[in-house]
Amino acid sequence: GRRLHETFQEYRARITARVGSLAEAFDQLTSLAVRAAYSDVALSPEQARQAVVASRQVSSQLRRSAGGPRRLFGMFRIERLSR
């Protein structure tokens, strides 16, 4: 996940450096997330739909790139309090 100190763009850069196939979907998701978080104007229903589609693509590609054992251990991950 995104580290506490990371901006949306830093998180996108870190993840897409590891999984290059995420670039397009993650760029779109990052752009929409920044707009939703910082704009005075709410996302349109179409933009919200685009964010859902992009997030599903990103999630699916991340799972595939992780491999079986890592994916399995990720299901039981315990978050560290010191993050």
mmCIF file of N, CA and C in Angstrom:
data_model
loop_
_atom_site.group_PDB
_atom_site.id
_atom_site.type_symbol
_atom_site.label_atom_id
_atom_site.label_comp_id
_atom_site.label_asym_id
_atom_site.label_seq_id
_atom_site.Cartn_x
_atom_site.Cartn_y
_atom_site.Cartn_z
ATOM 1 N N GLY A 1 0.809 -1.187 0.000
ATOM 2 C CA GLY A 1 0.000 0.000 0.000
ATOM 3 C C GLY A 1 0.861 1.263 0.000
ATOM 4 N N ARG A 2 0.179 2.357 -0.038
ATOM 5 C CA ARG A 2 0.862 3.649 -0.037
ATOM 6 C C ARG A 2 1.405 3.911 1.359
ATOM 7 N N ARG A 3 2.654 4.309 1.419
ATOM 8 C CA ARG A 3 3.290 4.627 2.700
ATOM 9 C C ARG A 3 2.792 5.981 3.184
ATOM 10 N N LEU A 4 2.804 6.174 4.487
ATOM 11 C CA LEU A 4 2.259 7.403 5.073
ATOM 12 C C LEU A 4 2.905 8.665 4.524
ATOM 13 N N HIS A 5 4.189 8.612 4.227
ATOM 14 C CA HIS A 5 4.909 9.794 3.770
ATOM 15 C C HIS A 5 4.809 10.016 2.264
ATOM 16 N N GLU A 6 4.214 9.079 1.528
ATOM 17 C CA GLU A 6 4.187 9.171 0.072
ATOM 18 C C GLU A 6 3.007 9.983 -0.445
ATOM 19 N N THR A 7 3.289 10.813 -1.436
ATOM 20 C CA THR A 7 2.204 11.477 -2.157
ATOM 21 C C THR A 7 1.606 10.450 -3.121
ATOM 22 N N PHE A 8 0.474 10.797 -3.708
ATOM 23 C CA PHE A 8 -0.127 9.907 -4.702
ATOM 24 C C PHE A 8 0.855 9.643 -5.849
ATOM 25 N N GLN A 9 1.537 10.689 -6.290
ATOM 26 C CA GLN A 9 2.457 10.553 -7.418
ATOM 27 C C GLN A 9 3.681 9.708 -7.055
ATOM 28 N N GLU A 10 4.181 9.852 -5.837
ATOM 29 C CA GLU A 10 5.326 9.041 -5.397
ATOM 30 C C GLU A 10 4.944 7.565 -5.325
ATOM 31 N N TYR A 11 3.752 7.302 -4.830
ATOM 32 C CA TYR A 11 3.267 5.924 -4.756
ATOM 33 C C TYR A 11 3.134 5.337 -6.157
ATOM 34 N N ARG A 12 2.536 6.103 -7.074
ATOM 35 C CA ARG A 12 2.383 5.653 -8.452
ATOM 36 C C ARG A 12 3.745 5.334 -9.066
ATOM 37 N N ALA A 13 4.707 6.218 -8.857
ATOM 38 C CA ALA A 13 6.044 6.013 -9.424
ATOM 39 C C ALA A 13 6.705 4.759 -8.853
ATOM 40 N N ARG A 14 6.562 4.537 -7.561
ATOM 41 C CA ARG A 14 7.183 3.364 -6.928
ATOM 42 C C ARG A 14 6.571 2.066 -7.453
ATOM 43 N N ILE A 15 5.265 2.039 -7.550
ATOM 44 C CA ILE A 15 4.598 0.810 -7.981
ATOM 45 C C ILE A 15 4.807 0.549 -9.468
ATOM 46 N N THR A 16 4.675 1.580 -10.298
ATOM 47 C CA THR A 16 4.838 1.358 -11.740
ATOM 48 C C THR A 16 6.287 1.045 -12.108
ATOM 49 N N ALA A 17 7.239 1.437 -11.260
ATOM 50 C CA ALA A 17 8.631 1.045 -11.504
ATOM 51 C C ALA A 17 8.794 -0.463 -11.342
ATOM 52 N N ARG A 18 7.998 -1.048 -10.482
ATOM 53 C CA ARG A 18 8.058 -2.495 -10.250
ATOM 54 C C ARG A 18 7.201 -3.270 -11.244
ATOM 55 N N VAL A 19 6.052 -2.692 -11.605
ATOM 56 C CA VAL A 19 5.101 -3.359 -12.501
ATOM 57 C C VAL A 19 4.742 -2.376 -13.609
ATOM 58 N N GLY A 20 5.561 -2.372 -14.645
ATOM 59 C CA GLY A 20 5.402 -1.400 -15.726
ATOM 60 C C GLY A 20 4.065 -1.463 -16.437
ATOM 61 N N SER A 21 3.434 -2.638 -16.463
ATOM 62 C CA SER A 21 2.154 -2.780 -17.153
ATOM 63 C C SER A 21 1.035 -1.996 -16.483
ATOM 64 N N LEU A 22 1.287 -1.500 -15.286
ATOM 65 C CA LEU A 22 0.273 -0.728 -14.562
ATOM 66 C C LEU A 22 0.217 0.733 -14.975
ATOM 67 N N ALA A 23 1.189 1.209 -15.717
ATOM 68 C CA ALA A 23 1.367 2.642 -15.939
ATOM 69 C C ALA A 23 0.095 3.356 -16.372
ATOM 70 N N GLU A 24 -0.566 2.883 -17.413
ATOM 71 C CA GLU A 24 -1.733 3.606 -17.937
ATOM 72 C C GLU A 24 -2.882 3.648 -16.934
ATOM 73 N N ALA A 25 -3.255 2.501 -16.391
ATOM 74 C CA ALA A 25 -4.367 2.453 -15.441
ATOM 75 C C ALA A 25 -4.021 3.201 -14.159
ATOM 76 N N PHE A 26 -2.778 3.069 -13.685
ATOM 77 C CA PHE A 26 -2.383 3.738 -12.447
ATOM 78 C C PHE A 26 -2.297 5.248 -12.635
ATOM 79 N N ASP A 27 -1.865 5.690 -13.820
ATOM 80 C CA ASP A 27 -1.857 7.129 -14.108
ATOM 81 C C ASP A 27 -3.265 7.699 -14.031
ATOM 82 N N GLN A 28 -4.210 6.998 -14.649
ATOM 83 C CA GLN A 28 -5.594 7.469 -14.632
ATOM 84 C C GLN A 28 -6.146 7.463 -13.210
ATOM 85 N N LEU A 29 -5.904 6.394 -12.477
ATOM 86 C CA LEU A 29 -6.394 6.295 -11.105
ATOM 87 C C LEU A 29 -5.778 7.370 -10.221
ATOM 88 N N THR A 30 -4.488 7.610 -10.372
ATOM 89 C CA THR A 30 -3.811 8.644 -9.583
ATOM 90 C C THR A 30 -4.387 10.017 -9.879
ATOM 91 N N SER A 31 -4.580 10.310 -11.145
ATOM 92 C CA SER A 31 -5.140 11.604 -11.542
ATOM 93 C C SER A 31 -6.525 11.818 -10.937
ATOM 94 N N LEU A 32 -7.354 10.801 -11.006
ATOM 95 C CA LEU A 32 -8.708 10.914 -10.455
ATOM 96 C C LEU A 32 -8.686 10.991 -8.928
ATOM 97 N N ALA A 33 -7.782 10.251 -8.289
ATOM 98 C CA ALA A 33 -7.682 10.295 -6.827
ATOM 99 C C ALA A 33 -7.237 11.667 -6.345
ATOM 100 N N VAL A 34 -6.265 12.262 -7.038
ATOM 101 C CA VAL A 34 -5.804 13.608 -6.681
ATOM 102 C C VAL A 34 -6.941 14.606 -6.848
ATOM 103 N N ARG A 35 -7.660 14.495 -7.958
ATOM 104 C CA ARG A 35 -8.786 15.399 -8.201
ATOM 105 C C ARG A 35 -9.856 15.235 -7.113
ATOM 106 N N ALA A 36 -10.174 13.994 -6.766
ATOM 107 C CA ALA A 36 -11.192 13.746 -5.742
ATOM 108 C C ALA A 36 -10.752 14.269 -4.379
ATOM 109 N N ALA A 37 -9.472 14.130 -4.076
ATOM 110 C CA ALA A 37 -8.969 14.530 -2.762
ATOM 111 C C ALA A 37 -8.810 16.034 -2.611
ATOM 112 N N TYR A 38 -8.424 16.716 -3.681
ATOM 113 C CA TYR A 38 -8.023 18.112 -3.531
ATOM 114 C C TYR A 38 -8.872 19.133 -4.277
ATOM 115 N N SER A 39 -9.769 18.704 -5.129
ATOM 116 C CA SER A 39 -10.572 19.646 -5.903
ATOM 117 C C SER A 39 -11.802 20.083 -5.116
ATOM 118 N N ASP A 40 -12.240 21.294 -5.386
ATOM 119 C CA ASP A 40 -13.488 21.777 -4.789
ATOM 120 C C ASP A 40 -14.701 21.190 -5.503
ATOM 121 N N VAL A 41 -14.471 20.595 -6.661
ATOM 122 C CA VAL A 41 -15.548 20.031 -7.473
ATOM 123 C C VAL A 41 -15.499 18.506 -7.367
ATOM 124 N N ALA A 42 -16.645 17.911 -7.103
ATOM 125 C CA ALA A 42 -16.712 16.452 -6.987
ATOM 126 C C ALA A 42 -16.497 15.795 -8.348
ATOM 127 N N LEU A 43 -16.060 14.558 -8.315
ATOM 128 C CA LEU A 43 -15.941 13.801 -9.552
ATOM 129 C C LEU A 43 -17.323 13.600 -10.159
ATOM 130 N N SER A 44 -17.367 13.585 -11.464
ATOM 131 C CA SER A 44 -18.623 13.295 -12.158
ATOM 132 C C SER A 44 -18.900 11.797 -12.042
ATOM 133 N N PRO A 45 -20.137 11.381 -12.281
ATOM 134 C CA PRO A 45 -20.414 9.939 -12.270
ATOM 135 C C PRO A 45 -19.528 9.167 -13.256
ATOM 136 N N GLU A 46 -19.239 9.757 -14.407
ATOM 137 C CA GLU A 46 -18.371 9.098 -15.393
ATOM 138 C C GLU A 46 -16.945 8.974 -14.862
ATOM 139 N N GLN A 47 -16.439 10.005 -14.208
ATOM 140 C CA GLN A 47 -15.095 9.940 -13.629
ATOM 141 C C GLN A 47 -15.041 8.903 -12.511
ATOM 142 N N ALA A 48 -16.094 8.830 -11.712
ATOM 143 C CA ALA A 48 -16.150 7.825 -10.647
ATOM 144 C C ALA A 48 -16.141 6.422 -11.247
ATOM 145 N N ARG A 49 -16.877 6.229 -12.336
ATOM 146 C CA ARG A 49 -16.893 4.936 -13.016
ATOM 147 C C ARG A 49 -15.504 4.607 -13.554
ATOM 148 N N GLN A 50 -14.836 5.598 -14.138
ATOM 149 C CA GLN A 50 -13.480 5.398 -14.654
ATOM 150 C C GLN A 50 -12.518 5.009 -13.529
ATOM 151 N N ALA A 51 -12.686 5.625 -12.362
ATOM 152 C CA ALA A 51 -11.832 5.305 -11.216
ATOM 153 C C ALA A 51 -12.041 3.862 -10.770
ATOM 154 N N VAL A 52 -13.288 3.412 -10.765
ATOM 155 C CA VAL A 52 -13.581 2.028 -10.383
ATOM 156 C C VAL A 52 -12.947 1.059 -11.375
ATOM 157 N N VAL A 53 -13.110 1.337 -12.662
ATOM 158 C CA VAL A 53 -12.530 0.471 -13.695
ATOM 159 C C VAL A 53 -11.007 0.433 -13.564
ATOM 160 N N ALA A 54 -10.384 1.598 -13.412
ATOM 161 C CA ALA A 54 -8.925 1.663 -13.286
ATOM 162 C C ALA A 54 -8.449 0.944 -12.032
ATOM 163 N N SER A 55 -9.170 1.106 -10.919
ATOM 164 C CA SER A 55 -8.742 0.452 -9.676
ATOM 165 C C SER A 55 -8.835 -1.062 -9.790
ATOM 166 N N ARG A 56 -9.840 -1.554 -10.498
ATOM 167 C CA ARG A 56 -9.954 -3.003 -10.699
ATOM 168 C C ARG A 56 -8.822 -3.522 -11.583
ATOM 169 N N GLN A 57 -8.469 -2.744 -12.608
ATOM 170 C CA GLN A 57 -7.357 -3.142 -13.475
ATOM 171 C C GLN A 57 -6.048 -3.182 -12.685
ATOM 172 N N VAL A 58 -5.820 -2.148 -11.896
ATOM 173 C CA VAL A 58 -4.596 -2.076 -11.091
ATOM 174 C C VAL A 58 -4.543 -3.238 -10.108
ATOM 175 N N SER A 59 -5.639 -3.476 -9.413
ATOM 176 C CA SER A 59 -5.691 -4.551 -8.428
ATOM 177 C C SER A 59 -5.426 -5.907 -9.075
ATOM 178 N N SER A 60 -6.049 -6.154 -10.197
ATOM 179 C CA SER A 60 -5.877 -7.419 -10.905
ATOM 180 C C SER A 60 -4.435 -7.605 -11.368
ATOM 181 N N GLN A 61 -3.852 -6.568 -11.940
ATOM 182 C CA GLN A 61 -2.475 -6.666 -12.426
ATOM 183 C C GLN A 61 -1.480 -6.823 -11.281
ATOM 184 N N LEU A 62 -1.734 -6.153 -10.162
ATOM 185 C CA LEU A 62 -0.851 -6.309 -9.002
ATOM 186 C C LEU A 62 -0.900 -7.734 -8.475
ATOM 187 N N ARG A 63 -2.095 -8.301 -8.395
ATOM 188 C CA ARG A 63 -2.224 -9.685 -7.927
ATOM 189 C C ARG A 63 -1.470 -10.641 -8.843
ATOM 190 N N ARG A 64 -1.636 -10.463 -10.155
ATOM 191 C CA ARG A 64 -0.955 -11.339 -11.110
ATOM 192 C C ARG A 64 0.558 -11.204 -11.018
ATOM 193 N N SER A 65 1.036 -9.999 -10.794
ATOM 194 C CA SER A 65 2.485 -9.781 -10.754
ATOM 195 C C SER A 65 3.118 -10.304 -9.471
ATOM 196 N N ALA A 66 2.322 -10.477 -8.430
ATOM 197 C CA ALA A 66 2.857 -10.889 -7.131
ATOM 198 C C ALA A 66 3.254 -12.361 -7.104
ATOM 199 N N GLY A 67 2.609 -13.193 -7.881
ATOM 200 C CA GLY A 67 2.899 -14.619 -7.838
ATOM 201 C C GLY A 67 2.144 -15.296 -6.703
ATOM 202 N N GLY A 68 2.013 -16.603 -6.796
ATOM 203 C CA GLY A 68 1.204 -17.374 -5.858
ATOM 204 C C GLY A 68 1.574 -17.257 -4.395
ATOM 205 N N PRO A 69 2.808 -17.615 -4.010
ATOM 206 C CA PRO A 69 3.158 -17.579 -2.584
ATOM 207 C C PRO A 69 3.029 -16.180 -1.968
ATOM 208 N N ARG A 70 3.490 -15.182 -2.693
ATOM 209 C CA ARG A 70 3.419 -13.817 -2.154
ATOM 210 C C ARG A 70 1.965 -13.369 -2.011
ATOM 211 N N ARG A 71 1.131 -13.746 -2.971
ATOM 212 C CA ARG A 71 -0.284 -13.411 -2.906
ATOM 213 C C ARG A 71 -0.935 -14.073 -1.688
ATOM 214 N N LEU A 72 -0.593 -15.335 -1.450
ATOM 215 C CA LEU A 72 -1.140 -16.066 -0.309
ATOM 216 C C LEU A 72 -0.727 -15.422 1.007
ATOM 217 N N PHE A 73 0.565 -15.109 1.151
ATOM 218 C CA PHE A 73 1.032 -14.470 2.380
ATOM 219 C C PHE A 73 0.417 -13.085 2.546
ATOM 220 N N GLY A 74 0.170 -12.401 1.452
ATOM 221 C CA GLY A 74 -0.444 -11.075 1.506
ATOM 222 C C GLY A 74 -1.845 -11.096 2.088
ATOM 223 N N MET A 75 -2.544 -12.216 1.922
ATOM 224 C CA MET A 75 -3.892 -12.334 2.477
ATOM 225 C C MET A 75 -3.868 -12.299 4.000
ATOM 226 N N PHE A 76 -2.752 -12.723 4.583
ATOM 227 C CA PHE A 76 -2.644 -12.814 6.030
ATOM 228 C C PHE A 76 -1.686 -11.784 6.609
ATOM 229 N N ARG A 77 -1.417 -10.738 5.850
ATOM 230 C CA ARG A 77 -0.462 -9.708 6.267
ATOM 231 C C ARG A 77 -0.973 -8.967 7.504
ATOM 232 N N ILE A 78 -0.070 -8.732 8.412
ATOM 233 C CA ILE A 78 -0.379 -7.941 9.599
ATOM 234 C C ILE A 78 0.275 -6.584 9.407
ATOM 235 N N GLU A 79 -0.523 -5.536 9.468
ATOM 236 C CA GLU A 79 0.011 -4.184 9.289
ATOM 237 C C GLU A 79 0.912 -3.835 10.462
ATOM 238 N N ARG A 80 2.004 -3.186 10.159
ATOM 239 C CA ARG A 80 2.922 -2.750 11.207
ATOM 240 C C ARG A 80 2.451 -1.423 11.768
ATOM 241 N N LEU A 81 2.468 -1.313 13.072
ATOM 242 C CA LEU A 81 2.025 -0.086 13.728
ATOM 243 C C LEU A 81 3.017 1.048 13.544
ATOM 244 N N SER A 82 4.272 0.728 13.283
ATOM 245 C CA SER A 82 5.308 1.760 13.211
ATOM 246 C C SER A 82 5.398 2.445 11.856
ATOM 247 N N ARG A 83 4.552 2.108 10.922
ATOM 248 C CA ARG A 83 4.618 2.721 9.598
ATOM 249 C C ARG A 83 4.576 4.169 9.725
#
